[in-house]
Short mmCIF file of C-alpha atoms in Angstrom, two decimals:
data_model
loop_
_atom_site.label_atom_id
_atom_site.label_comp_id
_atom_site.label_asym_id
_atom_site.label_seq_id
_atom_site.Cartn_x
_atom_site.Cartn_y
_atom_site.Cartn_z
CA UNK A 1 60.89 -0.20 -5.56
CA UNK A 2 59.43 -1.72 -2.39
CA UNK A 3 55.87 -1.50 -3.65
CA UNK A 4 56.83 -2.93 -7.05
CA UNK A 5 58.71 -5.82 -5.49
CA UNK A 6 55.82 -6.62 -3.13
CA UNK A 7 53.16 -6.25 -5.85
CA UNK A 8 55.01 -8.21 -8.50
CA UNK A 9 55.87 -10.98 -6.03
CA UNK A 10 52.16 -11.30 -5.23
CA UNK A 11 51.23 -11.17 -8.92
CA UNK A 12 53.83 -13.80 -9.94
CA UNK A 13 52.40 -16.09 -7.26
CA UNK A 14 48.84 -15.51 -8.39
CA UNK A 15 49.67 -15.72 -12.06
CA UNK A 16 48.05 -12.37 -12.78
CA UNK A 17 48.32 -8.75 -11.70
CA UNK A 18 46.72 -8.40 -8.25
CA UNK A 19 46.99 -4.64 -7.77
CA UNK A 20 49.67 -2.38 -6.38
CA UNK A 21 50.35 -1.98 -2.68
CA UNK A 22 53.34 -0.92 -0.66
CA UNK A 23 54.09 -1.63 2.98
CA UNK A 24 56.51 1.31 3.28
CA UNK A 25 54.50 3.97 5.10
CA UNK A 26 57.35 6.39 5.96
CA UNK A 27 59.56 6.93 2.88
CA UNK A 28 61.42 9.75 4.61
CA UNK A 29 62.76 7.47 7.37
CA UNK A 30 66.06 5.94 6.19
CA UNK A 31 65.92 2.98 8.56
CA UNK A 32 62.36 2.11 7.57
CA UNK A 33 63.25 2.36 3.85
CA UNK A 34 66.21 0.04 4.36
CA UNK A 35 64.10 -2.43 6.37
CA UNK A 36 61.39 -2.44 3.71
CA UNK A 37 63.89 -3.02 0.94
CA UNK A 38 65.39 -5.93 2.89
CA UNK A 39 61.95 -7.38 3.47
CA UNK A 40 60.89 -7.09 -0.14
CA UNK A 41 63.92 -8.91 -1.54
CA UNK A 42 63.05 -12.39 -0.13
CA UNK A 43 59.40 -11.94 -1.23
CA UNK A 44 60.59 -11.70 -4.83
CA UNK A 45 63.13 -14.53 -4.43
CA UNK A 46 60.46 -16.78 -2.90
CA UNK A 47 57.99 -15.99 -5.74
CA UNK A 48 60.61 -16.80 -8.35
CA UNK A 49 61.74 -19.98 -6.59
CA UNK A 50 58.14 -21.16 -6.31
CA UNK A 51 57.68 -21.11 -10.09
CA UNK A 52 57.43 -24.64 -11.42
CA UNK A 53 56.39 -24.66 -15.04
CA UNK A 54 55.41 -20.99 -15.16
CA UNK A 55 52.60 -19.72 -17.33
CA UNK A 56 53.06 -17.11 -20.11
CA UNK A 57 51.42 -14.57 -17.76
CA UNK A 58 53.93 -15.33 -15.04
CA UNK A 59 56.79 -15.09 -17.51
CA UNK A 60 55.57 -11.68 -18.61
CA UNK A 61 55.30 -10.53 -14.95
CA UNK A 62 58.87 -11.69 -14.25
CA UNK A 63 60.13 -9.75 -17.29
CA UNK A 64 58.12 -6.69 -16.29
CA UNK A 65 59.69 -6.78 -12.81
CA UNK A 66 63.19 -7.15 -14.25
CA UNK A 67 62.57 -4.17 -16.53
CA UNK A 68 61.22 -2.14 -13.61
CA UNK A 69 64.30 -2.90 -11.42
CA UNK A 70 66.65 -2.06 -14.31
CA UNK A 71 64.90 1.30 -14.86
CA UNK A 72 65.42 2.09 -11.14
CA UNK A 73 69.09 1.14 -11.37
CA UNK A 74 69.40 3.68 -14.16
CA UNK A 75 67.70 6.33 -12.03
CA UNK A 76 69.96 5.54 -9.08
CA UNK A 77 73.08 5.75 -11.26
CA UNK A 78 72.04 9.23 -12.47
CA UNK A 79 71.55 10.37 -8.84
CA UNK A 80 74.99 9.00 -7.91
CA UNK A 81 76.61 10.80 -10.85
CA UNK A 82 74.70 13.99 -10.02
CA UNK A 83 75.62 13.91 -6.36
CA UNK A 84 79.21 12.91 -7.17
CA UNK A 85 78.90 9.74 -5.06
CA UNK A 86 80.73 6.47 -5.66
CA UNK A 87 79.09 3.94 -7.95
CA UNK A 88 79.35 0.34 -6.72
CA UNK A 89 81.96 -1.68 -8.65
CA UNK A 90 79.37 -4.36 -9.43
CA UNK A 91 77.21 -1.74 -11.15
CA UNK A 92 80.23 -0.38 -13.03
CA UNK A 93 80.94 -3.83 -14.39
CA UNK A 94 77.30 -4.72 -15.15
CA UNK A 95 76.50 -1.46 -16.93
CA UNK A 96 79.93 -0.72 -18.45
CA UNK A 97 80.31 2.51 -16.51
CA UNK A 98 83.67 4.23 -16.46
#
């Protein structure tokens, strides 16, 4: 997710795909994963807020990022179910989970 957020934020700003890269170099370190996720969120927000009269290419990139994030939510939900962990109430409401 970190690499996708960083890469899509850069692509949205450029108006075209600019290649994949990820600043997270230690995916096994919980604190570094959390820090990278927190860093990547404002990068996406800033890219979206900077859009002023977006191009069709930028619109497609925004939709691709949305789809990518939704797919990961689905994966995370399956992990939570499988590990018998609590699913956040906001996710239950958004995805009609019981």
